mmCIF file of C-alpha atoms and ligand atoms in Angstrom:
data_model
loop_
_atom_site.group_PDB
_atom_site.id
_atom_site.type_symbol
_atom_site.label_atom_id
_atom_site.label_comp_id
_atom_site.label_asym_id
_atom_site.label_seq_id
_atom_site.Cartn_x
_atom_site.Cartn_y
_atom_site.Cartn_z
ATOM 1 C CA TYR A 226 37.337 6.619 3.020
ATOM 2 C CA GLN A 227 35.427 8.276 0.232
ATOM 3 C CA ALA A 228 33.618 5.081 -0.752
ATOM 4 C CA LYS A 229 32.561 4.553 2.837
ATOM 5 C CA GLN A 230 31.150 8.037 3.062
ATOM 6 C CA VAL A 231 29.161 7.572 -0.116
ATOM 7 C CA ARG A 232 27.828 4.247 1.105
ATOM 8 C CA GLY A 233 26.878 5.789 4.431
ATOM 9 C CA ARG A 234 25.006 8.541 2.693
ATOM 10 C CA ALA A 235 23.193 6.124 0.403
ATOM 11 C CA CYS A 236 22.082 4.254 3.500
ATOM 12 C CA THR A 237 20.683 7.391 5.056
ATOM 13 C CA TYR A 238 18.738 8.201 1.926
ATOM 14 C CA ALA A 239 17.322 4.686 1.684
ATOM 15 C CA GLY A 240 16.311 4.832 5.342
ATOM 16 C CA ARG A 241 14.563 8.110 4.873
ATOM 17 C CA ARG A 242 12.738 6.886 1.822
ATOM 18 C CA ASP A 243 11.489 3.870 3.808
ATOM 19 C CA VAL A 244 10.121 6.068 6.565
ATOM 20 C CA ASN A 245 8.386 8.206 3.970
ATOM 21 C CA SER A 246 6.820 5.279 2.183
ATOM 22 C CA ILE A 247 5.616 3.813 5.479
ATOM 23 C CA GLU A 248 3.965 7.114 6.282
ATOM 24 C CA ARG A 249 2.519 7.299 2.791
ATOM 25 C CA LEU A 250 1.080 3.797 3.048
ATOM 26 C CA ARG A 251 -0.471 4.631 6.380
ATOM 27 C CA LEU A 252 -1.992 7.888 5.137
ATOM 28 C CA LEU A 253 -3.259 6.163 2.019
ATOM 29 C CA GLY A 254 -4.879 3.430 4.088
ATOM 30 C CA ASP A 255 -6.552 5.971 6.364
ATOM 31 C CA LEU A 256 -7.640 8.425 3.692
ATOM 32 C CA GLY A 257 -10.644 6.482 2.469
ATOM 33 C CA ARG A 258 -12.123 6.422 5.957
ATOM 34 C CA ALA A 259 -11.163 10.057 6.524
ATOM 35 C CA VAL A 260 -13.497 11.134 3.737
ATOM 36 C CA ASP A 261 -16.405 9.106 5.152
ATOM 37 C CA ARG A 262 -15.768 9.991 8.794
ATOM 38 C CA GLY A 263 -15.651 13.727 8.267
ATOM 39 C CA GLU A 264 -11.972 14.101 9.192
ATOM 40 C CA LEU A 265 -11.433 16.514 6.317
ATOM 41 C CA PHE A 266 -12.172 20.168 6.871
ATOM 42 C CA VAL A 267 -11.620 23.407 4.990
ATOM 43 C CA ARG A 268 -9.769 26.614 5.812
ATOM 44 C CA TYR A 269 -10.097 29.784 3.778
ATOM 45 C CA GLN A 270 -7.525 32.291 2.704
ATOM 46 C CA PRO A 271 -9.092 35.707 2.110
ATOM 47 C CA GLN A 272 -8.479 37.629 -1.097
ATOM 48 C CA VAL A 273 -8.626 41.418 -1.238
ATOM 49 C CA ASP A 274 -8.628 44.194 -3.776
ATOM 50 C CA PRO A 275 -5.087 45.457 -3.086
ATOM 51 C CA ALA A 276 -6.132 49.065 -3.699
ATOM 52 C CA THR A 277 -8.990 49.161 -1.183
ATOM 53 C CA ASP A 278 -8.380 46.168 1.118
ATOM 54 C CA ALA A 279 -11.990 45.083 0.503
ATOM 55 C CA VAL A 280 -12.465 41.320 0.818
ATOM 56 C CA VAL A 281 -13.575 40.050 -2.583
ATOM 57 C CA GLY A 282 -13.120 36.313 -2.254
ATOM 58 C CA ALA A 283 -11.695 33.361 -0.360
ATOM 59 C CA GLU A 284 -9.758 30.275 -1.421
ATOM 60 C CA ALA A 285 -10.746 26.938 0.118
ATOM 61 C CA LEU A 286 -7.762 24.906 1.345
ATOM 62 C CA VAL A 287 -8.375 21.372 2.536
ATOM 63 C CA ARG A 288 -7.014 20.008 5.842
ATOM 64 C CA TRP A 289 -7.074 16.554 7.402
ATOM 65 C CA ARG A 290 -7.499 16.117 11.116
ATOM 66 C CA HIS A 291 -5.908 12.682 11.467
ATOM 67 C CA PRO A 292 -7.043 10.973 14.700
ATOM 68 C CA GLU A 293 -3.485 9.927 15.688
ATOM 69 C CA LEU A 294 -1.117 11.977 13.556
ATOM 70 C CA GLY A 295 -2.858 15.314 14.107
ATOM 71 C CA PRO A 296 -3.261 17.865 11.309
ATOM 72 C CA VAL A 297 -2.017 16.754 7.886
ATOM 73 C CA GLY A 298 -1.587 19.334 5.103
ATOM 74 C CA PRO A 299 -2.741 18.925 1.503
ATOM 75 C CA ASP A 300 0.793 18.663 0.144
ATOM 76 C CA ARG A 301 1.126 15.378 2.070
ATOM 77 C CA PHE A 302 -2.117 13.703 1.066
ATOM 78 C CA ILE A 303 -3.429 15.251 -2.168
ATOM 79 C CA PRO A 304 -0.719 13.544 -4.271
ATOM 80 C CA LEU A 305 -1.675 10.213 -2.636
ATOM 81 C CA ALA A 306 -5.347 10.873 -3.220
ATOM 82 C CA GLU A 307 -4.619 11.618 -6.872
ATOM 83 C CA ARG A 308 -2.789 8.367 -7.445
ATOM 84 C CA SER A 309 -5.352 6.237 -5.623
ATOM 85 C CA GLY A 310 -8.513 7.611 -7.161
ATOM 86 C CA LEU A 311 -9.694 9.044 -3.834
ATOM 87 C CA VAL A 312 -9.270 12.605 -5.025
ATOM 88 C CA ALA A 313 -12.767 12.790 -6.502
ATOM 89 C CA GLY A 314 -14.170 12.082 -3.038
ATOM 90 C CA VAL A 315 -11.913 14.686 -1.425
ATOM 91 C CA THR A 316 -12.954 17.276 -4.006
ATOM 92 C CA ALA A 317 -16.626 16.497 -3.494
ATOM 93 C CA VAL A 318 -16.188 17.151 0.246
ATOM 94 C CA VAL A 319 -14.320 20.434 -0.324
ATOM 95 C CA LEU A 320 -16.797 21.669 -2.950
ATOM 96 C CA ASP A 321 -19.714 20.856 -0.679
ATOM 97 C CA ARG A 322 -18.135 22.591 2.331
ATOM 98 C CA ALA A 323 -16.973 25.622 0.325
ATOM 99 C CA LEU A 324 -20.362 26.212 -1.273
ATOM 100 C CA ALA A 325 -22.174 25.712 2.037
ATOM 101 C CA ASP A 326 -19.929 28.395 3.569
ATOM 102 C CA ALA A 327 -20.269 30.677 0.532
ATOM 103 C CA ALA A 328 -24.063 30.368 0.873
ATOM 104 C CA ARG A 329 -23.738 31.577 4.485
ATOM 105 C CA TRP A 330 -21.557 34.543 3.515
ATOM 106 C CA HIS A 331 -24.015 35.441 0.778
ATOM 107 C CA ALA A 332 -26.999 35.075 3.133
ATOM 108 C CA ALA A 333 -25.267 37.571 5.452
ATOM 109 C CA GLY A 334 -25.376 40.113 2.617
ATOM 110 C CA PHE A 335 -21.891 39.771 1.137
ATOM 111 C CA ALA A 336 -20.875 38.584 -2.309
ATOM 112 C CA PRO A 337 -17.379 37.099 -2.155
ATOM 113 C CA SER A 338 -16.266 34.520 -4.662
ATOM 114 C CA VAL A 339 -15.055 31.173 -3.399
ATOM 115 C CA SER A 340 -12.151 29.362 -5.066
ATOM 116 C CA VAL A 341 -11.712 25.602 -4.998
ATOM 117 C CA ASN A 342 -8.553 23.781 -6.086
ATOM 118 C CA LEU A 343 -9.020 21.022 -8.586
ATOM 119 C CA SER A 344 -6.608 18.170 -8.971
ATOM 120 C CA ALA A 345 -5.045 17.853 -12.364
ATOM 121 C CA ARG A 346 -6.403 14.327 -12.428
ATOM 122 C CA LEU A 347 -9.980 15.546 -12.245
ATOM 123 C CA LEU A 348 -9.702 17.502 -15.460
ATOM 124 C CA THR A 349 -9.923 14.224 -17.316
ATOM 125 C CA ASP A 350 -13.044 13.247 -15.369
ATOM 126 C CA HIS A 351 -16.140 13.881 -17.437
ATOM 127 C CA ASP A 352 -18.327 13.607 -14.303
ATOM 128 C CA LEU A 353 -16.754 16.725 -12.786
ATOM 129 C CA PRO A 354 -18.982 19.378 -14.434
ATOM 130 C CA GLY A 355 -22.066 17.408 -13.388
ATOM 131 C CA LEU A 356 -20.844 17.236 -9.790
ATOM 132 C CA VAL A 357 -20.106 20.980 -9.743
ATOM 133 C CA ALA A 358 -23.549 21.792 -11.140
ATOM 134 C CA GLU A 359 -25.235 19.558 -8.571
ATOM 135 C CA VAL A 360 -23.411 21.101 -5.586
ATOM 136 C CA LEU A 361 -24.121 24.650 -6.807
ATOM 137 C CA ARG A 362 -27.805 23.799 -7.131
ATOM 138 C CA ARG A 363 -27.992 22.127 -3.746
ATOM 139 C CA HIS A 364 -26.547 25.160 -1.949
ATOM 140 C CA ARG A 365 -28.274 27.686 -4.213
ATOM 141 C CA VAL A 366 -25.031 29.501 -4.931
ATOM 142 C CA ALA A 367 -24.676 31.386 -8.217
ATOM 143 C CA ALA A 368 -22.149 29.704 -10.503
ATOM 144 C CA SER A 369 -20.553 33.106 -11.068
ATOM 145 C CA ALA A 370 -19.338 33.052 -7.439
ATOM 146 C CA LEU A 371 -17.316 29.866 -7.944
ATOM 147 C CA VAL A 372 -13.727 29.850 -9.182
ATOM 148 C CA LEU A 373 -12.085 26.546 -10.027
ATOM 149 C CA GLU A 374 -8.290 26.576 -9.804
ATOM 150 C CA ILE A 375 -6.183 24.268 -11.898
ATOM 151 C CA THR A 376 -2.404 24.000 -11.975
ATOM 152 C CA GLU A 377 -0.370 24.495 -15.100
ATOM 153 C CA THR A 378 1.162 21.027 -14.885
ATOM 154 C CA GLY A 379 -2.320 19.595 -14.775
ATOM 155 C CA ILE A 380 -3.265 21.413 -17.907
ATOM 156 C CA VAL A 381 -0.289 20.144 -19.849
ATOM 157 C CA SER A 382 -0.672 16.431 -19.115
ATOM 158 C CA ASP A 383 -3.781 16.017 -21.277
ATOM 159 C CA PRO A 384 -4.592 19.261 -23.076
ATOM 160 C CA GLU A 385 -7.417 17.891 -25.222
ATOM 161 C CA ARG A 386 -9.483 16.530 -22.369
ATOM 162 C CA ALA A 387 -8.648 19.436 -20.091
ATOM 163 C CA ARG A 388 -9.935 21.785 -22.756
ATOM 164 C CA ALA A 389 -13.245 19.931 -22.996
ATOM 165 C CA VAL A 390 -13.781 19.858 -19.229
ATOM 166 C CA VAL A 391 -12.777 23.514 -18.813
ATOM 167 C CA ARG A 392 -15.226 24.475 -21.534
ATOM 168 C CA ARG A 393 -18.064 22.672 -19.760
ATOM 169 C CA LEU A 394 -17.194 24.226 -16.385
ATOM 170 C CA ARG A 395 -17.208 27.692 -17.919
ATOM 171 C CA ALA A 396 -20.482 26.943 -19.676
ATOM 172 C CA LEU A 397 -22.012 26.469 -16.208
ATOM 173 C CA GLY A 398 -20.983 30.047 -15.408
ATOM 174 C CA CYS A 399 -17.988 29.265 -13.161
ATOM 175 C CA SER A 400 -14.610 30.925 -13.597
ATOM 176 C CA VAL A 401 -11.502 28.891 -14.209
ATOM 177 C CA ALA A 402 -8.124 29.995 -12.867
ATOM 178 C CA VAL A 403 -4.591 28.885 -13.690
ATOM 179 C CA ASP A 404 -2.939 28.345 -10.291
ATOM 180 C CA ASP A 405 0.773 28.747 -9.470
ATOM 181 C CA TYR A 406 1.296 30.517 -12.782
ATOM 182 C CA GLY A 407 4.918 30.612 -13.836
ATOM 183 C CA THR A 408 6.026 27.380 -12.156
ATOM 184 C CA GLY A 409 4.645 24.843 -14.645
ATOM 185 C CA GLN A 410 6.007 24.074 -18.075
ATOM 186 C CA ALA A 411 2.904 25.287 -19.888
ATOM 187 C CA SER A 412 3.614 27.380 -22.907
ATOM 188 C CA LEU A 413 1.755 30.649 -23.116
ATOM 189 C CA THR A 414 -0.378 29.048 -25.824
ATOM 190 C CA TYR A 415 -2.280 27.037 -23.238
ATOM 191 C CA LEU A 416 -3.517 30.226 -21.642
ATOM 192 C CA THR A 417 -5.307 31.334 -24.774
ATOM 193 C CA ASP A 418 -6.343 27.851 -25.923
ATOM 194 C CA LEU A 419 -8.002 27.001 -22.637
ATOM 195 C CA GLU A 420 -9.826 30.308 -22.426
ATOM 196 C CA VAL A 421 -9.384 30.676 -18.671
ATOM 197 C CA ASP A 422 -10.703 33.630 -16.682
ATOM 198 C CA GLU A 423 -8.043 34.145 -14.054
ATOM 199 C CA LEU A 424 -4.324 33.831 -13.636
ATOM 200 C CA LYS A 425 -2.745 33.369 -10.216
ATOM 201 C CA ILE A 426 0.882 34.427 -10.112
ATOM 202 C CA ASP A 427 2.843 31.942 -8.018
ATOM 203 C CA ARG A 428 4.049 33.236 -4.690
ATOM 204 C CA SER A 429 7.686 32.468 -5.529
ATOM 205 C CA PHE A 430 7.581 35.561 -7.776
ATOM 206 C CA VAL A 431 5.451 37.775 -5.539
ATOM 207 C CA THR A 432 7.091 37.255 -2.148
ATOM 208 C CA GLY A 433 10.177 39.456 -2.080
ATOM 209 C CA MET A 434 9.348 41.292 -5.321
ATOM 210 C CA ILE A 435 10.140 44.604 -3.615
ATOM 211 C CA GLN A 436 13.737 43.571 -2.933
ATOM 212 C CA ASP A 437 14.323 41.539 -6.092
ATOM 213 C CA ARG A 438 14.358 43.250 -9.451
ATOM 214 C CA ALA A 439 13.911 40.067 -11.492
ATOM 215 C CA ARG A 440 10.793 39.119 -9.559
ATOM 216 C CA ALA A 441 9.405 42.628 -9.859
ATOM 217 C CA VAL A 442 9.887 42.555 -13.639
ATOM 218 C CA ILE A 443 8.220 39.144 -13.915
ATOM 219 C CA VAL A 444 5.241 40.205 -11.800
ATOM 220 C CA ARG A 445 4.836 43.507 -13.634
ATOM 221 C CA SER A 446 4.943 41.952 -17.092
ATOM 222 C CA THR A 447 2.638 39.093 -16.052
ATOM 223 C CA VAL A 448 0.053 41.530 -14.674
ATOM 224 C CA GLN A 449 0.255 43.533 -17.868
ATOM 225 C CA MET A 450 -0.036 40.452 -20.059
ATOM 226 C CA ALA A 451 -3.005 39.119 -18.103
ATOM 227 C CA ARG A 452 -4.792 42.452 -18.264
ATOM 228 C CA GLU A 453 -4.242 42.745 -21.984
ATOM 229 C CA LEU A 454 -5.586 39.216 -22.459
ATOM 230 C CA GLY A 455 -8.668 40.221 -20.498
ATOM 231 C CA LEU A 456 -7.861 37.942 -17.557
ATOM 232 C CA ARG A 457 -8.309 38.668 -13.894
ATOM 233 C CA VAL A 458 -4.951 38.499 -12.142
ATOM 234 C CA VAL A 459 -4.361 37.352 -8.571
ATOM 235 C CA ALA A 460 -1.052 37.653 -6.745
ATOM 236 C CA GLU A 461 -0.348 34.878 -4.229
ATOM 237 C CA GLY A 462 2.125 35.128 -1.353
ATOM 238 C CA VAL A 463 1.646 38.798 -0.440
ATOM 239 C CA THR A 464 3.516 38.953 2.854
ATOM 240 C CA ASP A 465 3.791 42.707 3.542
ATOM 241 C CA ALA A 466 2.062 46.037 2.981
ATOM 242 C CA PRO A 467 4.655 47.467 0.533
ATOM 243 C CA THR A 468 4.124 44.447 -1.746
ATOM 244 C CA GLN A 469 0.364 44.936 -1.637
ATOM 245 C CA ARG A 470 0.784 48.624 -2.495
ATOM 246 C CA ALA A 471 3.123 47.783 -5.367
ATOM 247 C CA LEU A 472 0.586 45.280 -6.724
ATOM 248 C CA ALA A 473 -2.189 47.870 -6.499
ATOM 249 C CA ALA A 474 -0.034 50.305 -8.450
ATOM 250 C CA LEU A 475 0.579 47.656 -11.137
ATOM 251 C CA GLY A 476 -3.165 47.119 -11.563
ATOM 252 C CA CYS A 477 -3.273 43.644 -10.064
ATOM 253 C CA HIS A 478 -6.939 42.841 -9.330
ATOM 254 C CA THR A 479 -6.598 40.631 -6.264
ATOM 255 C CA ALA A 480 -4.051 39.964 -3.534
ATOM 256 C CA GLN A 481 -3.748 36.916 -1.313
ATOM 257 C CA GLY A 482 -1.144 35.923 1.263
ATOM 258 C CA GLU A 483 -0.026 36.107 4.860
ATOM 259 C CA HIS A 484 -0.284 39.891 4.916
ATOM 260 C CA VAL A 485 -3.920 39.712 3.823
ATOM 261 C CA GLY A 486 -4.715 36.759 6.085
ATOM 262 C CA GLY A 487 -3.668 33.190 6.698
ATOM 263 C CA PRO A 488 -5.929 30.191 6.235
ATOM 264 C CA MET A 489 -8.882 30.754 8.622
ATOM 265 C CA SER A 490 -12.301 29.389 9.513
ATOM 266 C CA ALA A 491 -15.451 30.324 7.575
ATOM 267 C CA ASP A 492 -16.605 32.336 10.607
ATOM 268 C CA ALA A 493 -13.369 34.319 10.605
ATOM 269 C CA VAL A 494 -13.936 35.107 6.908
ATOM 270 C CA LEU A 495 -17.405 36.391 7.796
ATOM 271 C CA ASP A 496 -15.904 38.647 10.501
ATOM 272 C CA LEU A 497 -13.406 39.963 7.986
ATOM 273 C CA LEU A 498 -16.187 40.605 5.441
ATOM 274 C CA ARG A 499 -18.080 42.579 8.072
ATOM 275 C CA ARG A 500 -15.030 44.720 8.713
ATOM 276 C CA ARG A 501 -13.936 45.045 5.089
ATOM 277 C CA ASP A 502 -17.018 44.885 2.893
ATOM 278 C CA PRO A 503 -16.510 46.592 -0.481
ATOM 279 C CA ARG A 504 -19.960 48.151 -0.242
ATOM 280 C CA ALA A 505 -19.825 49.123 3.429
ATOM 281 C CA ALA A 506 -20.607 52.751 4.050
ATOM 282 C CA PRO A 507 -17.644 54.771 5.244
ATOM 283 C CA LEU A 508 -17.649 55.634 8.926
ATOM 284 C CA PRO A 509 -19.748 58.746 9.535
ATOM 285 C CA VAL A 510 -17.762 61.922 10.043
ATOM 286 C CA PRO A 511 -18.173 63.107 13.647
ATOM 287 C CA VAL A 512 -20.496 66.117 13.814
ATOM 288 C CA SER A 513 -18.433 67.888 16.388
ATOM 289 C CA PRO A 514 -14.781 67.351 17.096
ATOM 290 C CA ARG A 515 -14.165 65.098 20.058
ATOM 291 C CA THR A 516 -11.914 66.473 22.729
HETATM 292 P P1 C2E B 856 -2.260 26.662 -3.618
HETATM 293 O O1 C2E B 856 -3.567 26.412 -4.248
HETATM 294 O O2 C2E B 856 -1.263 27.425 -4.422
HETATM 295 O O3 C2E B 856 -2.598 27.379 -2.245
HETATM 296 C C1 C2E B 856 -1.766 28.314 -1.644
HETATM 297 C C2 C2E B 856 -0.880 27.665 -0.604
HETATM 298 O O4 C2E B 856 0.092 28.599 -0.192
HETATM 299 C C3 C2E B 856 -1.636 27.279 0.684
HETATM 300 O O5 C2E B 856 -0.958 26.173 1.290
HETATM 301 C C4 C2E B 856 -1.484 28.520 1.530
HETATM 302 O O6 C2E B 856 -1.650 28.292 2.903
HETATM 303 C C5 C2E B 856 -0.066 28.909 1.185
HETATM 304 N N1 C2E B 856 0.161 30.346 1.335
HETATM 305 C C6 C2E B 856 -0.688 31.340 1.038
HETATM 306 N N2 C2E B 856 -0.142 32.547 1.266
HETATM 307 C C7 C2E B 856 1.101 32.323 1.699
HETATM 308 C C8 C2E B 856 2.189 33.183 2.083
HETATM 309 O O7 C2E B 856 2.077 34.411 2.090
HETATM 310 N N3 C2E B 856 3.352 32.583 2.430
HETATM 311 C C9 C2E B 856 3.495 31.226 2.460
HETATM 312 N N4 C2E B 856 4.658 30.715 2.825
HETATM 313 N N5 C2E B 856 2.480 30.391 2.112
HETATM 314 C C10 C2E B 856 1.312 30.921 1.737
HETATM 315 P P2 C2E B 856 -1.705 24.838 1.665
HETATM 316 O O8 C2E B 856 -3.009 25.129 2.295
HETATM 317 O O9 C2E B 856 -0.731 23.985 2.422
HETATM 318 O O10 C2E B 856 -2.000 24.168 0.264
HETATM 319 C C11 C2E B 856 -0.966 23.694 -0.534
HETATM 320 C C12 C2E B 856 -1.484 23.264 -1.881
HETATM 321 O O11 C2E B 856 -2.319 22.110 -1.750
HETATM 322 C C13 C2E B 856 -2.358 24.291 -2.565
HETATM 323 O O12 C2E B 856 -1.558 25.267 -3.193
HETATM 324 C C14 C2E B 856 -3.128 23.434 -3.542
HETATM 325 O O13 C2E B 856 -2.369 23.207 -4.703
HETATM 326 C C15 C2E B 856 -3.269 22.138 -2.781
HETATM 327 N N6 C2E B 856 -4.632 22.060 -2.232
HETATM 328 C C16 C2E B 856 -5.153 22.672 -1.157
HETATM 329 N N7 C2E B 856 -6.454 22.358 -0.981
HETATM 330 C C17 C2E B 856 -6.776 21.530 -2.003
HETATM 331 C C18 C2E B 856 -7.985 20.858 -2.406
HETATM 332 O O14 C2E B 856 -9.050 20.988 -1.787
HETATM 333 N N8 C2E B 856 -7.896 20.091 -3.525
HETATM 334 C C19 C2E B 856 -6.754 19.944 -4.240
HETATM 335 N N9 C2E B 856 -6.768 19.181 -5.319
HETATM 336 N N10 C2E B 856 -5.608 20.562 -3.900
HETATM 337 C C20 C2E B 856 -5.620 21.348 -2.796
HETATM 338 MG MG1 MG B 857 -4.875 27.382 -5.284
HETATM 339 MG MG1 MG B 858 -1.167 28.644 -5.889
HETATM 340 MG MG1 MG B 859 0.441 25.469 -4.808
#
């Protein structure tokens, strides 16, 4: 009886894996055309100063509008793009879109940063800094407004080359951020060796930090460490107001998450900037009390 059950289960797993690989093959086959046909688009997640709620930046998150399958998220196709060499093309599209939108926000009188996720794979690509410089120039966006996010796992796989590419990106004037901090296997040494500018605490530590003492301790000590190292610190996965207040009290520079705003269009970011500009004058005090 037991053997049968095990065999049955093995069958189920194998079946599932087949379905997944069929889907993967299909996505992989379609991805090349997706880049050329403009099926990729970008959503932005706003970032605020948790103390003032002012919008200070936005993270670009790629999406794929597949003609038959509908919307496909990055977790489903970025790994495929990385393995097939298509990721450079995807990144070029996202960078171009993100800087075009940043140029619009800046033209409207605001100065948010824009963050773009870089695949680990690209950190070994010596053409990357040249591409970044070219796109910045084309859209006339100051390099200081661009943040490039890299994941810890990406940093570890080839530290020597990553270091060289990071150095060249920073030499352009861009900031470099360590994404999903705390979930990779990177030793703390990589933080100092790479000379990054920003640390993004993974949302698995931030979400629920109010209820969970261990998470709260991790977030607090990470914020403190980052500050003492002279790094900007961003908390991801802020899902409620008490968490945002707690982060403000800890001295966390930037908050991002569902409570701040979900992934939205560039126009929606502009609306939010208009409502929550750091330099906006406070509402005038009414001269006479309204009755
Ligand atoms: P990430 O860079 O850590 O981005 C944050 C992800 O968490 C986004 O998912 C975002 O929608 C989600 N998120 C943000 N706040 C919350 C929250 O409060 N609760 C929950 N449950 N989720 C939240 P998304 O857009 O599906 O992106 C997933 C990952 O795909 C990203 O993680 C990033 O690593 C990667 N990615 C996205 N866009 C690109 C891209 O253009 N290039 C590359 N190479 N990777 C990308
Ligand atoms: Mg990111
Ligand atoms: Mg992240
Ligand atoms: Mg992530």
